[in-house]
Amino acid sequence: MTSAIVGYARTSTTDQVAGLDAQLRDLEAAGCTKVFKEQVSSVDTKRTELERALDYVREGDTLVVSKLDRLARSMANLIDITGRLKAKGVELRVLALNLDTATPTGKLMMNLMGSIAEFERELMLERQREGIAKAKADGKYKGRAPTARRKADEVLRLKAEGKTADAIVAELGVSRSSVFRILRDA
């Protein structure tokens, strides 16, 4: 049975083309014969390509990522992913850290680095919350754009006037599912 070197690359947004290209270049240089890539946030979105990569790898394979934060969103997530890989007999390499879980030192370092990455993320989120609070206090924070639910009264009024869901969607610029949700909840 031949083992494979499989890569996984991820950026948080589609705007990060250079970041994705750099990861793909590094994974190719590391000898990856198959690479799974996606451009989605690790926090809010299901990472379909990561799931495909985890399903694809087999015993004896190695999953390679350029950086730890491209793979896991938290220590718990990292433990889950490494547990799944271990159960399949798959090793993990993180290029930026020169880390390989095929070695005892690599396993120790993986746990330490995962804890540090989670700590750094929590600090970043805390700074973000503080920045938002300051912007709100200074009257500079606008928040997110109004949602369709804020147009519920208009949706109900237009429906009472006999307009169809499609006409309401066209007039108010809200999604069809939002219109039906508002009508159902009324």
PDB file of C-alpha atoms in Angstrom:
ATOM      1  CA  MET A   1       0.000   0.000   0.000  1.00  0.00           C
ATOM      2  CA  THR A   2       1.429   3.367  -1.011  1.00  0.00           C
ATOM      3  CA  SER A   3       1.044   6.255   1.412  1.00  0.00           C
ATOM      4  CA  ALA A   4      -0.017   9.649   0.134  1.00  0.00           C
ATOM      5  CA  ILE A   5       0.932  13.165   1.142  1.00  0.00           C
ATOM      6  CA  VAL A   6      -2.300  15.164   1.120  1.00  0.00           C
ATOM      7  CA  GLY A   7      -2.503  18.934   1.520  1.00  0.00           C
ATOM      8  CA  TYR A   8      -5.177  21.232   2.896  1.00  0.00           C
ATOM      9  CA  ALA A   9      -5.198  25.003   2.273  1.00  0.00           C
ATOM     10  CA  ARG A  10      -7.705  27.559   3.524  1.00  0.00           C
ATOM     11  CA  THR A  11      -8.173  31.302   3.600  1.00  0.00           C
ATOM     12  CA  SER A  12     -10.983  33.081   5.426  1.00  0.00           C
ATOM     13  CA  THR A  13     -12.212  35.067   2.445  1.00  0.00           C
ATOM     14  CA  THR A  14     -12.138  34.909  -1.325  1.00  0.00           C
ATOM     15  CA  ASP A  15     -10.156  38.182  -1.295  1.00  0.00           C
ATOM     16  CA  GLN A  16      -7.094  36.407   0.112  1.00  0.00           C
ATOM     17  CA  VAL A  17      -5.851  35.075  -3.225  1.00  0.00           C
ATOM     18  CA  ALA A  18      -2.162  35.663  -2.491  1.00  0.00           C
ATOM     19  CA  GLY A  19      -2.462  33.821   0.826  1.00  0.00           C
ATOM     20  CA  LEU A  20      -4.090  30.825  -0.839  1.00  0.00           C
ATOM     21  CA  ASP A  21      -1.506  30.830  -3.633  1.00  0.00           C
ATOM     22  CA  ALA A  22       1.328  30.854  -1.073  1.00  0.00           C
ATOM     23  CA  GLN A  23      -0.188  27.902   0.777  1.00  0.00           C
ATOM     24  CA  LEU A  24      -0.663  25.944  -2.445  1.00  0.00           C
ATOM     25  CA  ARG A  25       2.956  26.638  -3.438  1.00  0.00           C
ATOM     26  CA  ASP A  26       4.219  25.442  -0.023  1.00  0.00           C
ATOM     27  CA  LEU A  27       2.067  22.304  -0.128  1.00  0.00           C
ATOM     28  CA  GLU A  28       3.311  21.442  -3.608  1.00  0.00           C
ATOM     29  CA  ALA A  29       6.920  21.938  -2.455  1.00  0.00           C
ATOM     30  CA  ALA A  30       6.199  19.591   0.469  1.00  0.00           C
ATOM     31  CA  GLY A  31       5.324  16.847  -2.000  1.00  0.00           C
ATOM     32  CA  CYS A  32       1.534  16.857  -1.737  1.00  0.00           C
ATOM     33  CA  THR A  33       0.037  14.764  -4.509  1.00  0.00           C
ATOM     34  CA  LYS A  34      -3.531  15.879  -3.763  1.00  0.00           C
ATOM     35  CA  VAL A  35      -4.606  19.202  -2.258  1.00  0.00           C
ATOM     36  CA  PHE A  36      -7.976  20.229  -0.859  1.00  0.00           C
ATOM     37  CA  LYS A  37      -8.536  23.994  -0.801  1.00  0.00           C
ATOM     38  CA  GLU A  38     -11.278  26.370   0.253  1.00  0.00           C
ATOM     39  CA  GLN A  39     -11.896  29.998   1.005  1.00  0.00           C
ATOM     40  CA  VAL A  40     -14.254  30.070   3.988  1.00  0.00           C
ATOM     41  CA  SER A  41     -14.161  31.350   7.550  1.00  0.00           C
ATOM     42  CA  SER A  42     -13.230  28.645  10.020  1.00  0.00           C
ATOM     43  CA  VAL A  43     -15.631  30.085  12.551  1.00  0.00           C
ATOM     44  CA  ASP A  44     -19.004  30.529  10.877  1.00  0.00           C
ATOM     45  CA  THR A  45     -18.948  28.093   8.007  1.00  0.00           C
ATOM     46  CA  LYS A  46     -18.821  24.347   7.510  1.00  0.00           C
ATOM     47  CA  ARG A  47     -15.455  23.538   5.977  1.00  0.00           C
ATOM     48  CA  THR A  48     -16.536  21.108   3.268  1.00  0.00           C
ATOM     49  CA  GLU A  49     -13.072  20.636   1.766  1.00  0.00           C
ATOM     50  CA  LEU A  50     -11.520  19.899   5.164  1.00  0.00           C
ATOM     51  CA  GLU A  51     -14.163  17.231   5.694  1.00  0.00           C
ATOM     52  CA  ARG A  52     -13.409  15.821   2.248  1.00  0.00           C
ATOM     53  CA  ALA A  53      -9.677  15.760   3.068  1.00  0.00           C
ATOM     54  CA  LEU A  54     -10.302  13.990   6.384  1.00  0.00           C
ATOM     55  CA  ASP A  55     -12.495  11.431   4.615  1.00  0.00           C
ATOM     56  CA  TYR A  56      -9.965  10.982   1.812  1.00  0.00           C
ATOM     57  CA  VAL A  57      -6.832  10.206   3.867  1.00  0.00           C
ATOM     58  CA  ARG A  58      -6.057   6.572   4.646  1.00  0.00           C
ATOM     59  CA  GLU A  59      -3.783   4.679   7.013  1.00  0.00           C
ATOM     60  CA  GLY A  60      -0.143   5.597   6.391  1.00  0.00           C
ATOM     61  CA  ASP A  61      -0.997   8.928   4.726  1.00  0.00           C
ATOM     62  CA  THR A  62       0.160  12.315   5.957  1.00  0.00           C
ATOM     63  CA  LEU A  63      -2.056  15.417   5.994  1.00  0.00           C
ATOM     64  CA  VAL A  64      -0.011  18.583   5.452  1.00  0.00           C
ATOM     65  CA  VAL A  65      -1.026  22.180   6.243  1.00  0.00           C
ATOM     66  CA  SER A  66       1.063  25.315   5.968  1.00  0.00           C
ATOM     67  CA  LYS A  67       0.021  26.755   9.345  1.00  0.00           C
ATOM     68  CA  LEU A  68      -1.896  25.436  12.329  1.00  0.00           C
ATOM     69  CA  ASP A  69      -4.556  28.171  12.185  1.00  0.00           C
ATOM     70  CA  ARG A  70      -5.452  27.066   8.639  1.00  0.00           C
ATOM     71  CA  LEU A  71      -6.523  23.697  10.081  1.00  0.00           C
ATOM     72  CA  ALA A  72      -8.186  24.261  13.463  1.00  0.00           C
ATOM     73  CA  ARG A  73     -10.266  27.039  15.009  1.00  0.00           C
ATOM     74  CA  SER A  74      -9.651  26.085  18.655  1.00  0.00           C
ATOM     75  CA  MET A  75      -7.804  23.607  20.824  1.00  0.00           C
ATOM     76  CA  ALA A  76     -10.950  21.482  21.051  1.00  0.00           C
ATOM     77  CA  ASN A  77     -11.237  21.523  17.256  1.00  0.00           C
ATOM     78  CA  LEU A  78      -7.551  20.611  16.903  1.00  0.00           C
ATOM     79  CA  ILE A  79      -7.945  17.708  19.337  1.00  0.00           C
ATOM     80  CA  ASP A  80     -10.977  16.504  17.374  1.00  0.00           C
ATOM     81  CA  ILE A  81      -9.155  16.678  14.028  1.00  0.00           C
ATOM     82  CA  THR A  82      -5.948  15.050  15.311  1.00  0.00           C
ATOM     83  CA  GLY A  83      -8.047  12.365  17.020  1.00  0.00           C
ATOM     84  CA  ARG A  84      -9.797  11.595  13.743  1.00  0.00           C
ATOM     85  CA  LEU A  85      -6.456  11.431  11.945  1.00  0.00           C
ATOM     86  CA  LYS A  86      -4.920   9.209  14.629  1.00  0.00           C
ATOM     87  CA  ALA A  87      -7.894   6.826  14.508  1.00  0.00           C
ATOM     88  CA  LYS A  88      -7.285   6.406  10.770  1.00  0.00           C
ATOM     89  CA  GLY A  89      -3.511   5.992  11.219  1.00  0.00           C
ATOM     90  CA  VAL A  90      -2.784   9.317   9.503  1.00  0.00           C
ATOM     91  CA  GLU A  91       0.028  11.664  10.551  1.00  0.00           C
ATOM     92  CA  LEU A  92      -0.113  15.469  10.478  1.00  0.00           C
ATOM     93  CA  ARG A  93       2.601  17.883   9.348  1.00  0.00           C
ATOM     94  CA  VAL A  94       2.512  21.645   9.905  1.00  0.00           C
ATOM     95  CA  LEU A  95       5.078  23.255   7.612  1.00  0.00           C
ATOM     96  CA  ALA A  96       5.495  26.638   9.342  1.00  0.00           C
ATOM     97  CA  LEU A  97       6.343  24.889  12.618  1.00  0.00           C
ATOM     98  CA  ASN A  98       8.403  22.064  11.115  1.00  0.00           C
ATOM     99  CA  LEU A  99       6.099  19.833  13.120  1.00  0.00           C
ATOM    100  CA  ASP A 100       5.343  16.190  12.360  1.00  0.00           C
ATOM    101  CA  THR A 101       3.092  14.071  14.589  1.00  0.00           C
ATOM    102  CA  ALA A 102       4.922  10.953  13.443  1.00  0.00           C
ATOM    103  CA  THR A 103       7.447  11.800  16.202  1.00  0.00           C
ATOM    104  CA  PRO A 104       6.897  12.014  19.991  1.00  0.00           C
ATOM    105  CA  THR A 105       8.314  15.537  19.988  1.00  0.00           C
ATOM    106  CA  GLY A 106       5.923  16.472  17.185  1.00  0.00           C
ATOM    107  CA  LYS A 107       2.960  15.194  19.209  1.00  0.00           C
ATOM    108  CA  LEU A 108       4.029  17.246  22.249  1.00  0.00           C
ATOM    109  CA  MET A 109       4.619  20.351  20.152  1.00  0.00           C
ATOM    110  CA  MET A 110       1.222  19.950  18.466  1.00  0.00           C
ATOM    111  CA  ASN A 111      -0.552  20.147  21.813  1.00  0.00           C
ATOM    112  CA  LEU A 112       1.520  23.129  22.953  1.00  0.00           C
ATOM    113  CA  MET A 113       1.060  25.029  19.697  1.00  0.00           C
ATOM    114  CA  GLY A 114      -2.659  24.341  19.651  1.00  0.00           C
ATOM    115  CA  SER A 115      -2.999  25.833  23.118  1.00  0.00           C
ATOM    116  CA  ILE A 116      -0.991  28.898  22.125  1.00  0.00           C
ATOM    117  CA  ALA A 117      -3.005  29.387  18.916  1.00  0.00           C
ATOM    118  CA  GLU A 118      -6.269  29.232  20.865  1.00  0.00           C
ATOM    119  CA  PHE A 119      -4.899  31.723  23.406  1.00  0.00           C
ATOM    120  CA  GLU A 120      -3.856  34.137  20.623  1.00  0.00           C
ATOM    121  CA  ARG A 121      -7.300  33.878  19.011  1.00  0.00           C
ATOM    122  CA  GLU A 122      -9.015  34.654  22.321  1.00  0.00           C
ATOM    123  CA  LEU A 123      -6.771  37.721  22.773  1.00  0.00           C
ATOM    124  CA  MET A 124      -7.601  38.904  19.256  1.00  0.00           C
ATOM    125  CA  LEU A 125     -11.337  38.498  19.869  1.00  0.00           C
ATOM    126  CA  GLU A 126     -11.054  40.364  23.160  1.00  0.00           C
ATOM    127  CA  ARG A 127      -9.258  43.262  21.425  1.00  0.00           C
ATOM    128  CA  GLN A 128     -11.942  43.227  18.726  1.00  0.00           C
ATOM    129  CA  ARG A 129     -14.737  43.417  21.339  1.00  0.00           C
ATOM    130  CA  GLU A 130     -12.929  46.286  23.085  1.00  0.00           C
ATOM    131  CA  GLY A 131     -12.546  48.127  19.772  1.00  0.00           C
ATOM    132  CA  ILE A 132     -16.244  47.721  18.981  1.00  0.00           C
ATOM    133  CA  ALA A 133     -17.211  48.935  22.461  1.00  0.00           C
ATOM    134  CA  LYS A 134     -14.990  52.016  22.047  1.00  0.00           C
ATOM    135  CA  ALA A 135     -16.393  52.718  18.571  1.00  0.00           C
ATOM    136  CA  LYS A 136     -19.945  52.443  19.956  1.00  0.00           C
ATOM    137  CA  ALA A 137     -19.082  54.795  22.810  1.00  0.00           C
ATOM    138  CA  ASP A 138     -17.635  57.267  20.286  1.00  0.00           C
ATOM    139  CA  GLY A 139     -20.726  56.966  18.089  1.00  0.00           C
ATOM    140  CA  LYS A 140     -18.717  55.522  15.200  1.00  0.00           C
ATOM    141  CA  TYR A 141     -20.052  51.953  15.206  1.00  0.00           C
ATOM    142  CA  LYS A 142     -22.972  51.404  12.879  1.00  0.00           C
ATOM    143  CA  GLY A 143     -23.471  47.666  13.355  1.00  0.00           C
ATOM    144  CA  ARG A 144     -24.723  45.381  10.651  1.00  0.00           C
ATOM    145  CA  ALA A 145     -27.181  46.368   7.961  1.00  0.00           C
ATOM    146  CA  PRO A 146     -30.881  45.975   8.784  1.00  0.00           C
ATOM    147  CA  THR A 147     -32.234  42.476   8.420  1.00  0.00           C
ATOM    148  CA  ALA A 148     -35.380  41.411   6.631  1.00  0.00           C
ATOM    149  CA  ARG A 149     -37.189  41.059   9.968  1.00  0.00           C
ATOM    150  CA  ARG A 150     -36.984  44.828  10.361  1.00  0.00           C
ATOM    151  CA  LYS A 151     -39.147  45.046   7.251  1.00  0.00           C
ATOM    152  CA  ALA A 152     -41.776  42.704   8.700  1.00  0.00           C
ATOM    153  CA  ASP A 153     -44.439  45.420   8.933  1.00  0.00           C
ATOM    154  CA  GLU A 154     -43.923  46.319   5.269  1.00  0.00           C
ATOM    155  CA  VAL A 155     -44.061  42.647   4.234  1.00  0.00           C
ATOM    156  CA  LEU A 156     -47.343  42.174   6.114  1.00  0.00           C
ATOM    157  CA  ARG A 157     -48.810  45.377   4.683  1.00  0.00           C
ATOM    158  CA  LEU A 158     -47.929  44.408   1.096  1.00  0.00           C
ATOM    159  CA  LYS A 159     -49.352  40.909   1.605  1.00  0.00           C
ATOM    160  CA  ALA A 160     -52.569  42.436   3.011  1.00  0.00           C
ATOM    161  CA  GLU A 161     -52.750  44.552  -0.171  1.00  0.00           C
ATOM    162  CA  GLY A 162     -52.804  41.271  -2.115  1.00  0.00           C
ATOM    163  CA  LYS A 163     -49.234  41.285  -3.427  1.00  0.00           C
ATOM    164  CA  THR A 164     -47.552  37.972  -4.154  1.00  0.00           C
ATOM    165  CA  ALA A 165     -44.386  36.815  -2.406  1.00  0.00           C
ATOM    166  CA  ASP A 166     -42.398  37.467  -5.587  1.00  0.00           C
ATOM    167  CA  ALA A 167     -43.759  41.021  -5.805  1.00  0.00           C
ATOM    168  CA  ILE A 168     -42.847  41.641  -2.153  1.00  0.00           C
ATOM    169  CA  VAL A 169     -39.326  40.300  -2.765  1.00  0.00           C
ATOM    170  CA  ALA A 170     -38.918  42.616  -5.757  1.00  0.00           C
ATOM    171  CA  GLU A 171     -40.283  45.678  -3.954  1.00  0.00           C
ATOM    172  CA  LEU A 172     -38.460  45.307  -0.634  1.00  0.00           C
ATOM    173  CA  GLY A 173     -35.254  43.620  -1.750  1.00  0.00           C
ATOM    174  CA  VAL A 174     -35.521  40.810   0.793  1.00  0.00           C
ATOM    175  CA  SER A 175     -35.188  37.107   0.129  1.00  0.00           C
ATOM    176  CA  ARG A 176     -38.147  34.907  -0.685  1.00  0.00           C
ATOM    177  CA  SER A 177     -37.453  32.728   2.373  1.00  0.00           C
ATOM    178  CA  SER A 178     -37.497  35.845   4.595  1.00  0.00           C
ATOM    179  CA  VAL A 179     -40.902  36.833   3.229  1.00  0.00           C
ATOM    180  CA  PHE A 180     -42.342  33.376   3.962  1.00  0.00           C
ATOM    181  CA  ARG A 181     -40.712  33.318   7.428  1.00  0.00           C
ATOM    182  CA  ILE A 182     -42.287  36.685   8.298  1.00  0.00           C
ATOM    183  CA  LEU A 183     -45.703  35.584   7.002  1.00  0.00           C
ATOM    184  CA  ARG A 184     -45.495  32.281   8.880  1.00  0.00           C
ATOM    185  CA  ASP A 185     -44.509  33.970  12.149  1.00  0.00           C
ATOM    186  CA  ALA A 186     -47.264  36.620  11.878  1.00  0.00           C
TER     187      ALA A 186
END
